Coordinates of C-alpha atoms in Angstrom, one line a residue:
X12 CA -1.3 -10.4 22.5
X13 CA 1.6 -12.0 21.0
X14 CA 1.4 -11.1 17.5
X15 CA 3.8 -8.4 15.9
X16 CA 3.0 -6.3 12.9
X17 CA 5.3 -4.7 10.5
X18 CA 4.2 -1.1 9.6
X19 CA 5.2 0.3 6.6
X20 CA 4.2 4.2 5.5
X21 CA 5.7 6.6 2.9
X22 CA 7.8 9.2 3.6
X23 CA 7.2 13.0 3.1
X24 CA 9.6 15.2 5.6
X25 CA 11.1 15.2 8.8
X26 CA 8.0 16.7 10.6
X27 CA 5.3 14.5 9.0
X28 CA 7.8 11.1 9.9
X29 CA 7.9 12.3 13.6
X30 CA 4.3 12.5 13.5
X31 CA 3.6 9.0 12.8
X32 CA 6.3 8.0 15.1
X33 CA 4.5 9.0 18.4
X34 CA 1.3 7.1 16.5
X35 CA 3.4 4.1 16.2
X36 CA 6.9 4.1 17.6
X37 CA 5.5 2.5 21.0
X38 CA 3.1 0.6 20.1
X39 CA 3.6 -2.6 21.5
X40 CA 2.0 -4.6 18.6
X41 CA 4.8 -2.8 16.6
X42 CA 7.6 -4.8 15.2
X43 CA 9.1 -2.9 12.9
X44 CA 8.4 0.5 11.1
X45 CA 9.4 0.8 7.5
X46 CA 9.9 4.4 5.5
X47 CA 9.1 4.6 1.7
X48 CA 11.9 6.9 0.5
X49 CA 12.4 8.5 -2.6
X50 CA 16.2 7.6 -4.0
X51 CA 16.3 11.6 -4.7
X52 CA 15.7 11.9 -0.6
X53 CA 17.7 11.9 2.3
X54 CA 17.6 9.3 4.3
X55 CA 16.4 9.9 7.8
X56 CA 18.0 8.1 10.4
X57 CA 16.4 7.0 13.8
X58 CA 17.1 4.5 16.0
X59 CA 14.6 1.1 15.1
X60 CA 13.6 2.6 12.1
X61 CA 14.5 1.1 8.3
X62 CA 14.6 3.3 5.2
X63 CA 13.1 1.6 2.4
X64 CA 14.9 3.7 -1.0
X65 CA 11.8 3.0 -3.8
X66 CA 11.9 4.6 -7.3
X67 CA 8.2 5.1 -7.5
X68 CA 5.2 5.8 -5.5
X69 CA 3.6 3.7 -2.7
X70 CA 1.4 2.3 -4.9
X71 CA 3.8 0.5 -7.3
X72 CA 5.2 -2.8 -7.8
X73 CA 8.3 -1.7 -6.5
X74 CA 7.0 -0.3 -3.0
X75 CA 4.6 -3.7 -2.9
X76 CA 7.7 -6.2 -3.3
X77 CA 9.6 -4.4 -1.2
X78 CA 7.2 -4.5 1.8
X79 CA 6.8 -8.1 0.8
X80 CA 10.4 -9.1 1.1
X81 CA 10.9 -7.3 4.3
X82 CA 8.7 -7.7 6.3
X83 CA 8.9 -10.6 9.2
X84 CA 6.0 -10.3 10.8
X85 CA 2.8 -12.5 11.0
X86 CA 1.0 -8.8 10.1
X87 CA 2.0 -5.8 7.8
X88 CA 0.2 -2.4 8.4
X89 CA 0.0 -0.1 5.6
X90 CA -0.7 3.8 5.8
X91 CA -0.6 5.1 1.9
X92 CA -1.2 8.8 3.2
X93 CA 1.0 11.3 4.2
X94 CA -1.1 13.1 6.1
X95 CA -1.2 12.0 10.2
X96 CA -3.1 9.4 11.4
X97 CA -4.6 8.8 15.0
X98 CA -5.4 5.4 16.4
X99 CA -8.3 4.7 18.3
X100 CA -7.5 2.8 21.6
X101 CA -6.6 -0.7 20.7
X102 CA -7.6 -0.5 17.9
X103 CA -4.9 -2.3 16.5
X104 CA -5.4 -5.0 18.7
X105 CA -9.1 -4.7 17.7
X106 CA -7.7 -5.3 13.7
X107 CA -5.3 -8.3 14.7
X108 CA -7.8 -10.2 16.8
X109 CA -10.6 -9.9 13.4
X110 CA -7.8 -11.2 11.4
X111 CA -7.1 -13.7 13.2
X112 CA -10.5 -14.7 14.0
X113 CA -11.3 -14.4 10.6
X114 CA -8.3 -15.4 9.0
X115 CA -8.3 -12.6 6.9
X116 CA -5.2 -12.1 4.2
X117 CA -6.1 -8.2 4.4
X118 CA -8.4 -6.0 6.8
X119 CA -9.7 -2.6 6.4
X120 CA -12.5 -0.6 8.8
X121 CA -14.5 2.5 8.7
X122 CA -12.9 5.4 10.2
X123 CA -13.0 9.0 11.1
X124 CA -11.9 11.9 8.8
X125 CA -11.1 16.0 9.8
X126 CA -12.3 17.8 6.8
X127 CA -12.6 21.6 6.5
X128 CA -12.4 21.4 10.2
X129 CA -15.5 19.2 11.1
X130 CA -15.0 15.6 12.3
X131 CA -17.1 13.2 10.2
X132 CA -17.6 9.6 10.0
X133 CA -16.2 7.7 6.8
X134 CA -17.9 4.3 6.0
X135 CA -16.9 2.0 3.4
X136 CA -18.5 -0.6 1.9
X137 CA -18.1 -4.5 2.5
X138 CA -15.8 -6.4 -0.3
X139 CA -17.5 -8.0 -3.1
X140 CA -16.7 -10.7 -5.9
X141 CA -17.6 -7.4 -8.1
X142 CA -15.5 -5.0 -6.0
X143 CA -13.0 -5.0 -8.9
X144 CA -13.0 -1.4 -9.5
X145 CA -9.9 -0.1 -9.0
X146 CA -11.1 2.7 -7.2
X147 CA -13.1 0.5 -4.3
X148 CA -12.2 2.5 -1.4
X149 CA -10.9 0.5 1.7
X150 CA -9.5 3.5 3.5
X151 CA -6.1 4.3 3.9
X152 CA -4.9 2.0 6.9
X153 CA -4.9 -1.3 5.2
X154 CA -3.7 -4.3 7.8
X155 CA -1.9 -7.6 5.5
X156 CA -1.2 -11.0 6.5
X157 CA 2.3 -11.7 5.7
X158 CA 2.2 -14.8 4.6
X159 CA -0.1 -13.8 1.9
X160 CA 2.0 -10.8 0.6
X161 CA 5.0 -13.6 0.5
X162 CA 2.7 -15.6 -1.4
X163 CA 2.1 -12.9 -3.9
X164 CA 5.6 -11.7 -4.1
X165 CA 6.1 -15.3 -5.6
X166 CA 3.3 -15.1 -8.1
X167 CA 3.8 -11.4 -9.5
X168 CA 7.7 -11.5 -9.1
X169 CA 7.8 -10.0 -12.7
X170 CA 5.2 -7.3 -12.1
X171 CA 6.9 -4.1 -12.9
X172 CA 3.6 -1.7 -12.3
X173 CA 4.0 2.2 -11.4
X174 CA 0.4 2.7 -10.3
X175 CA -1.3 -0.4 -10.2
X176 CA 1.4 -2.5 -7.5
X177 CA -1.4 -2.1 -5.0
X178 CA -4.4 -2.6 -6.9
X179 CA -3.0 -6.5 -8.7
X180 CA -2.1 -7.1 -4.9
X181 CA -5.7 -6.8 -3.8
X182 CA -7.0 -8.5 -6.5
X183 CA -4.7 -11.5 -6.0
X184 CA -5.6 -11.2 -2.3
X185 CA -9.4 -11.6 -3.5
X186 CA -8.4 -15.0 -4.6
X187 CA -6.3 -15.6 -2.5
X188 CA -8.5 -15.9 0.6
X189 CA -10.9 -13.6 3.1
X190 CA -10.8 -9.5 2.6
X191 CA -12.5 -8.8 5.5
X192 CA -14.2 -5.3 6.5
X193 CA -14.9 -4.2 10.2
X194 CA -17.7 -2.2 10.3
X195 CA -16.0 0.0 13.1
X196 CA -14.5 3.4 13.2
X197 CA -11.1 2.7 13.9
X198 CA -8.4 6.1 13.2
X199 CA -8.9 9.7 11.6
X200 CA -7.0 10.7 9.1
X201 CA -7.1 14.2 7.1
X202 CA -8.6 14.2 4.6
X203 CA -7.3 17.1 1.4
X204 CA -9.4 16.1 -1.4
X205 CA -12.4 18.3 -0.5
X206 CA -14.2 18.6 -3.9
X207 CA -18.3 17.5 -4.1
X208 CA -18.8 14.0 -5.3
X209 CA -19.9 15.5 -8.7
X210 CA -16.6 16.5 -9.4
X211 CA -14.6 13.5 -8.7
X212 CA -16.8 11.8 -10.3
X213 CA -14.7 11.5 -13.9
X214 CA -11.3 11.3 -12.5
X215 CA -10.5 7.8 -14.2
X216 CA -10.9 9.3 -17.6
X217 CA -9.4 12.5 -16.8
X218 CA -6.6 12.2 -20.1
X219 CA -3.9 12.5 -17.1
X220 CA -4.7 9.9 -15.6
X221 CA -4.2 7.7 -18.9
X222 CA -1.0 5.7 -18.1
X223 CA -2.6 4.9 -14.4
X224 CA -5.8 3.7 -16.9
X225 CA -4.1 1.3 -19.1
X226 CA -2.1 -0.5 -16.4
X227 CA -5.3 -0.9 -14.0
X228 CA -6.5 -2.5 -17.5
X229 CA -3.9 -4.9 -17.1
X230 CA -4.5 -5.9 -14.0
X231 CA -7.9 -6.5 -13.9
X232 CA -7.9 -8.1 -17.4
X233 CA -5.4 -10.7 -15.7
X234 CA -7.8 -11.0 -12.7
X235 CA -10.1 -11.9 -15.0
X236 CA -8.6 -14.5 -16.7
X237 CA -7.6 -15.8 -13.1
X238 CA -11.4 -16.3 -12.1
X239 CA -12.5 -17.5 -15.4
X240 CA -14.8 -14.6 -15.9
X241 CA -12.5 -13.1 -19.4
X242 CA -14.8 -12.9 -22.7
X243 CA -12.8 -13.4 -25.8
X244 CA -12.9 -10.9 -28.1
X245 CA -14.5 -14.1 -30.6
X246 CA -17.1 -14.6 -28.1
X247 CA -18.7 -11.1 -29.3
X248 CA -21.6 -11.2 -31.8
X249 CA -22.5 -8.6 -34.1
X250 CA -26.0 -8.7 -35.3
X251 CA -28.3 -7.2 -38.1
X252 CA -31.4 -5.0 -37.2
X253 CA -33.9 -6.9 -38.8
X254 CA -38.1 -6.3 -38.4
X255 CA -40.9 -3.1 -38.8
X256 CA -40.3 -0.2 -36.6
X257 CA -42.6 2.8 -36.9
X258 CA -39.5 5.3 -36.7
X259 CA -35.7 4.2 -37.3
X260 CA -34.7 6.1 -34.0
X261 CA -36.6 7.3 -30.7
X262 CA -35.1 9.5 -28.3
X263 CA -35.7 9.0 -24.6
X264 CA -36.1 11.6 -22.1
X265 CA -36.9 10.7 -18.6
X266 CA -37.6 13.7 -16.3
X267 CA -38.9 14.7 -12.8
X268 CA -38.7 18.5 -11.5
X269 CA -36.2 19.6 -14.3
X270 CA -38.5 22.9 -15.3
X271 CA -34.9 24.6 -15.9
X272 CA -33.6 22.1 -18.1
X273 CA -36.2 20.3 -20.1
X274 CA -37.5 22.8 -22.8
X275 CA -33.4 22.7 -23.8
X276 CA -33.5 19.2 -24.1
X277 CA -36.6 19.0 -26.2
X278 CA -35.1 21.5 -28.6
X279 CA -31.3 19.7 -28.7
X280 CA -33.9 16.8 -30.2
X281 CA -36.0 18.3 -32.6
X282 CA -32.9 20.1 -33.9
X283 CA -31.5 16.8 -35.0
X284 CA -31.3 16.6 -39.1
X285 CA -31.8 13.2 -40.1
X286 CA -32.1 11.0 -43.8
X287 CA -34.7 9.0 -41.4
X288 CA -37.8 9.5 -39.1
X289 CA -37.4 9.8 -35.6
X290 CA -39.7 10.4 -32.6
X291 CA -39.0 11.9 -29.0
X292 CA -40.6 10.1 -25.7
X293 CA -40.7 12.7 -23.2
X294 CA -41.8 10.2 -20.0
X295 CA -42.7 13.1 -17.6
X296 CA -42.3 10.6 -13.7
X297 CA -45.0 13.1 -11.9
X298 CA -43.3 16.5 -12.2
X299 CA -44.7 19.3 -9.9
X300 CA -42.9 22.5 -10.6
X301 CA -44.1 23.0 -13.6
X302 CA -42.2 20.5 -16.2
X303 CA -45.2 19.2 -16.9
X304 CA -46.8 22.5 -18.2
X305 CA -43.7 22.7 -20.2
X306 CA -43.5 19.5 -22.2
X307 CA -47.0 20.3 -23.0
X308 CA -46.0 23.6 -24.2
X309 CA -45.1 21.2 -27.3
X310 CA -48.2 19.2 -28.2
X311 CA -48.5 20.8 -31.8
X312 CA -45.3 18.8 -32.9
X313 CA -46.2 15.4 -33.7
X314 CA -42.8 13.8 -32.7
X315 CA -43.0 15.0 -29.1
X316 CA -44.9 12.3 -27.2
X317 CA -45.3 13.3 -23.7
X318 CA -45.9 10.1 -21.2
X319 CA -46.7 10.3 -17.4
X320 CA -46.6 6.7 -16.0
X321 CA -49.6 5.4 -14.0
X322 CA -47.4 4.2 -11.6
X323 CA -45.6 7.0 -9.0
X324 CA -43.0 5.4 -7.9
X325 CA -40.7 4.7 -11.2
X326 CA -37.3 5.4 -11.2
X327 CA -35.1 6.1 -14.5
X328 CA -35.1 2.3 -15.7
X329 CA -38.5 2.4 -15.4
X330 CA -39.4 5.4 -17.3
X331 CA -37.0 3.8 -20.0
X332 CA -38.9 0.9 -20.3
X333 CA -42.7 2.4 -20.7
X334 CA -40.6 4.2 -23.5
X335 CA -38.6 1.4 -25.2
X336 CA -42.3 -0.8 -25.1
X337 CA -44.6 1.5 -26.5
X338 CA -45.8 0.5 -30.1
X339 CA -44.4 3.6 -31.6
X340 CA -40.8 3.1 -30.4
X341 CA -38.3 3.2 -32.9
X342 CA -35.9 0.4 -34.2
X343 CA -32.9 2.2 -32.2
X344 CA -33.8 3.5 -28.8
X345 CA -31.1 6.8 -27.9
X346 CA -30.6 8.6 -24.8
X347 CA -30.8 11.8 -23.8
X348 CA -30.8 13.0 -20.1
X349 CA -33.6 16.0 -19.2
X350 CA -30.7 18.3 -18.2
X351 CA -28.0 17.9 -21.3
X352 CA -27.9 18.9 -24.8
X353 CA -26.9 17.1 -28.2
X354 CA -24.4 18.7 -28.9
X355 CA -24.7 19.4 -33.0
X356 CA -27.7 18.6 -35.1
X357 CA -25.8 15.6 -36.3
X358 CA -25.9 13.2 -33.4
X359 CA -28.7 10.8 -34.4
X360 CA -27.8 10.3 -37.6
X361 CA -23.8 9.2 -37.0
X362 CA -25.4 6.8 -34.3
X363 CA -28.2 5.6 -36.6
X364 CA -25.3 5.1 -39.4
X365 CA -22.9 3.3 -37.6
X366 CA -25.3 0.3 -35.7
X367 CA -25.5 -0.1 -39.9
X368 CA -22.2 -0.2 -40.5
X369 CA -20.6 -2.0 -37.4
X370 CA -24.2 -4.6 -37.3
X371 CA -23.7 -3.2 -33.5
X372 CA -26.1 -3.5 -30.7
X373 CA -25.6 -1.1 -28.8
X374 CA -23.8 2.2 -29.2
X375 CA -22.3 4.9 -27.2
X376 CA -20.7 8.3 -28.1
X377 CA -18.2 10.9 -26.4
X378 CA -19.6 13.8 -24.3
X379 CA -18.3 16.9 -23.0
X380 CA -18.4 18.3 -19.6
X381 CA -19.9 21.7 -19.5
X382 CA -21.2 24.2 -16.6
X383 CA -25.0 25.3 -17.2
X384 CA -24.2 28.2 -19.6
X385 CA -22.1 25.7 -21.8
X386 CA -18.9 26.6 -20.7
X387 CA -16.3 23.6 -20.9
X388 CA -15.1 22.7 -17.5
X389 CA -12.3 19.9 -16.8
X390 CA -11.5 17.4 -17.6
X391 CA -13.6 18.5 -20.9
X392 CA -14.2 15.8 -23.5
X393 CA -14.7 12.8 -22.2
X394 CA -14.6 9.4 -25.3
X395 CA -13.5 6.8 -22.6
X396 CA -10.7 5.4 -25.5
X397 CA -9.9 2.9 -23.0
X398 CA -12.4 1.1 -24.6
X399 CA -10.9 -1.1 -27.3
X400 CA -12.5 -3.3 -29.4
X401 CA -10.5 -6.4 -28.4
X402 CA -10.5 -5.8 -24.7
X403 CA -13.6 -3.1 -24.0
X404 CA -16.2 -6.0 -22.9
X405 CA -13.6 -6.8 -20.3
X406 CA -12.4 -3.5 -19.2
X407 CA -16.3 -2.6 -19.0
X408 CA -15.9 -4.4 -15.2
X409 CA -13.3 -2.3 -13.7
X410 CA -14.6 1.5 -14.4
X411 CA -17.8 3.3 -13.3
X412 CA -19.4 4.1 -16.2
X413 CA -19.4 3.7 -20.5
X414 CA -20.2 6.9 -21.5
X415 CA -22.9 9.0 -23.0
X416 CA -24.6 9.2 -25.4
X417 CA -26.0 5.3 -25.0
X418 CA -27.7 4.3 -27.7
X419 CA -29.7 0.5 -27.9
X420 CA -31.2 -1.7 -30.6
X421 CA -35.0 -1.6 -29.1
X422 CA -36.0 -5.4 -29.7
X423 CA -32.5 -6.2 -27.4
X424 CA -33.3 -3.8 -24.5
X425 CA -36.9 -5.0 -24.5
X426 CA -35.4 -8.9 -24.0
X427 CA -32.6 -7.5 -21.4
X428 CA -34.9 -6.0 -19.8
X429 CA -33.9 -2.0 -17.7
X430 CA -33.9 -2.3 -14.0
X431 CA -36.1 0.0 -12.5
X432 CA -33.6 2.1 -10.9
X433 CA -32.5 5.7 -10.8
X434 CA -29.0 5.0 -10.6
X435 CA -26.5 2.4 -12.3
X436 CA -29.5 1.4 -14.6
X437 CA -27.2 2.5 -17.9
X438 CA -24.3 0.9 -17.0
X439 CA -26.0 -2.5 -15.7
X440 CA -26.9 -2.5 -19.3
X441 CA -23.5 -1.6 -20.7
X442 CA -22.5 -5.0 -18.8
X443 CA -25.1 -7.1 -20.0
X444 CA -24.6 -5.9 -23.8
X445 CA -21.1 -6.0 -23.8
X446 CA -21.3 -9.6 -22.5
X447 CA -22.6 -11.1 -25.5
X448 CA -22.8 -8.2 -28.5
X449 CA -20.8 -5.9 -30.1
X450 CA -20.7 -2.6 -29.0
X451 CA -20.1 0.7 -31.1
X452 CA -17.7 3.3 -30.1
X453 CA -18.0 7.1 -31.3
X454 CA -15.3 9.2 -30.2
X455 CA -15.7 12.4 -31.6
X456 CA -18.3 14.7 -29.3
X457 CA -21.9 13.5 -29.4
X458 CA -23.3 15.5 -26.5
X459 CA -23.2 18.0 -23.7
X460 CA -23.0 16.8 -20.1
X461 CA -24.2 20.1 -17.8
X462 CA -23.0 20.1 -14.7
X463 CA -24.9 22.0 -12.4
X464 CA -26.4 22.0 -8.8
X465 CA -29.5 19.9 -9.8
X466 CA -27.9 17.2 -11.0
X467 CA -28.9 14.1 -9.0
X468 CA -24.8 13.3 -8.2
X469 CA -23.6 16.7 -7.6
X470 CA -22.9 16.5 -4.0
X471 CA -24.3 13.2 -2.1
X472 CA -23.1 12.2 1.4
X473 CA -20.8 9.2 2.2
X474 CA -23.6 6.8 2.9
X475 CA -24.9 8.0 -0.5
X476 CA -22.2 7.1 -2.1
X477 CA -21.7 4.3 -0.5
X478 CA -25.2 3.0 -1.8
X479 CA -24.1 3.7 -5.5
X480 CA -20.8 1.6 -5.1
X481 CA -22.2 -1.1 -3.5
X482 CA -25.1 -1.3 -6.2
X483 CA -22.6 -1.0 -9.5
X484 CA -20.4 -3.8 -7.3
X485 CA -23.4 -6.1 -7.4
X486 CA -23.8 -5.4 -11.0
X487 CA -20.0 -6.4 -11.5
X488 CA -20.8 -9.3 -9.1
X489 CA -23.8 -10.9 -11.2
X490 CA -21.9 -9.9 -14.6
X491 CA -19.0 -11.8 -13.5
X492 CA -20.9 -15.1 -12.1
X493 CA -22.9 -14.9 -15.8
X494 CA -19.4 -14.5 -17.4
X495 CA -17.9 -17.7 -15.5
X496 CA -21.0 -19.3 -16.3
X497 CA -21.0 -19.0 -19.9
X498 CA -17.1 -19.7 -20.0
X499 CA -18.0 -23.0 -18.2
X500 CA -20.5 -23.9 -21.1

């Protein structure tokens, strides 16, 4: 096979440099291999092998340019772990000839990860329109054309990014021509980060991670503009809640097998102290160890109304809509999963007060991550402020989720309509909202996420996982066609 490649990896040490040099030092698709330095570091020196001195991580604008200006090749490989890596055979003949075939400007495949030990498989998901997350997980071998990363050396030459270099190259790459997965396992890596999926699940808005926030922000808002799918901040509507409503506010509470959790829940709700009347809808999705018992435990209080669905096969959006379309739902419709808590008596009435105030439709609140005996655990409160009221509509598309509580006005999420899901229903609604209407913020604690083995995400499997992604990727993918639509018009 003719073709060369340029690989390019960072460097950690001596020892973990050697390592990747038996991997790659005699390959014979190998042009050229390329060390990331830190300017602090001391250069290694080998024969065939160029230091690369770069004053911030592998993932910055610095490290992309430079790898861009240097490399020669019709291919650049990229390896953003320090941790060794082990080839399958040919595989990276396997990656050029896909490439090629597909004239891809970058290609990434499934592969193989050691954790605690074990040898596992590690799928990723297919590339999307709405893959503009910037945590879309393409595995950590990552095969460029070069020709492309010239191209984009050229159109982001005054990019100065320390975390997001990588990220504004992939979404350029997305328009700038195929990003192709192989649905083959191609190397094994290590892999370190061996917390549940429940726990990783609120890295982005970890207050650490902040900085990293804001510039992904700025990257994707600029991809947006790019594709034509960017809402102006004047294309946002406020409106005012007009008509008869039985109750000002109704509290939803879909539940299924949560005997632990959902006499707590009730309680958070009734304890609510409110200048208005509000109902609870308890919609009880065929419980069998003995929730069902519970919630009737409650019948003497008139503003518990306990639902069970005809249907047996309903997931969460579907419970939420026999709620939000019953006659005695309320003019605002407010969530509150079976397993977490309000977190002061106060929570209805600072949502009910400012969908008045803001003429929002739709509002969501700040939370706090607790364990089950309501102790805080990290990263603690969560208020998502990189939502902004000029730019959160936009933003909404790049992160995983809005925040809790979520809070609708009913006649809206009756027209919207919920999809009948159990998962991503909340925040395909989030997108549709934010696409036309003005949506509230409250940052100051609302309610208490609990954390605990029972939650539905506290530790799925990759091809779990993988399902969620590719689902809220659809979402961004229809949000971002109705986006370029309505710009059109």
């Amino acid at each position: 096979m003719k073709h060369l490649v340029d690989c390019f990896f960072p460097y950690l040490s001596a020892e973990q440099a050697q390592a990747m040099l038996r991997t790659f030092g005699k390959h014979p698709l190998i042009h050229q291999i390329h060390l990331f330095c830190p300017q602090e570091s001391t250069k290694p020196e080998w024969s065939g092998i160029k230091t690369l001195n770069v004053s911030d991580g592998i993932f910055s604008s610095d490290s992309i340019r430079k790898m861009a200006q240097e490399a020669t090749a019709e291919y650049c490989l990229l390896y953003t772990k320090t941790t060794p890596v082990e080839l399958e055979p040919y595989s990276l003949e396997r990656m050029v000839r896909v490439a090629d075939d597909a004239h891809a400007v970058l290609l990434y495949s499934d592969y193989r990860e050691i954790k605690n030990g074990e040898l596992l498989p590690h799928p990723v998901n297919d590339y999307q329109e709405g893959s503009v997350r910037d945590d879309f997980q393409m595995g950590s071998l990552l095969l460029f054309r070069t020709e492309a990363l010239k191209a984009y050396l050229k159109e982001a030459a005054g990019n100065d990014y320390l975390f997001a270099g990588l990220y504004d190259l992939r979404l350029y790459l997305s328009r700038y021509g195929n990003i192709v997965h192989l649905d083959e396992m191609l190397y094994t890596e290590q892999e370190e980060d061996l917390r549940l999926s429940g726990q990783k699940n609120f890295d982005y808005v970890d207050p650490k991670n902040r900085k990293a926030q804001i510039e992904m922000e700025q990257a994707c808002t600029e991809h947006l503009k790019q594709i034509n799918a960017y809402l102006h901040p004047s294309q946002i509507r406020r409106i005012e809640h007009s008509g008869d409503f039985p109750v000002e506010v109704s509290v939803i509470i879909p539940v299924r097998n949560r005997a632990r959790t959902i006499k707590d829940a009730i309680e958070s709700a009734l304890s609510q102290q409110t200048d208005f009347e509000y109902n609870i809808f308890v919609v009880d999705n065929h419980s069998t160890d003995g929730t069902t018992e519970i919630i009737r435990s409650f019948h003497e209080e008139k503003r518990v109304i306990h639902l069970i669905p005809e249907e047996g096969h309903l997931g969460i959006g579907g419970c939420w809509s026999l709620a939000v379309h019953h006659p005695l739902c309320g003019r605002f419709s407010v969530q509150l999963d079976s397993d977490d808590l309000y977190s002061s008596p106060n929570t209805l009435q600072a949502i009910a007060d400012i969908f008045h105030r803001e003429q929002a439709a739709m509002v969501i609140g700040s939370y706090r991550m607790t364990d089950f005996q309501l102790n805080t655990l990290p990263p603690g409160r969560i208020d998502h402020k990189e939502w902004t009221p000029e730019n959160g509509h936009n933003n909404a598309l790049r992160i995983n989720g809005l925040g809790a509580p979520r809070a609708f006005f009913t006649p809206l999420l009756r027209e919207l309509q919920i999809p009948n899901t159990s998962y991503g229903e909340d925040y395909a609604l989030g997108l549709m909202f934010s696409r036309n209407y003005h949506i509230a913020r409250i940052y100051d604690e609302l309610y208490l996420c609990r954390r605990w083995e029972g939650n539905s995400d506290a530790a799925l499997n990759i091809e779990q996982i993988n399902r969620n992604n590719h689902y809220k990727d659809k979402l961004r993918t229809l949000e971002i066609k109705a986006r370029q639509n309505r710009n059109k018009q």
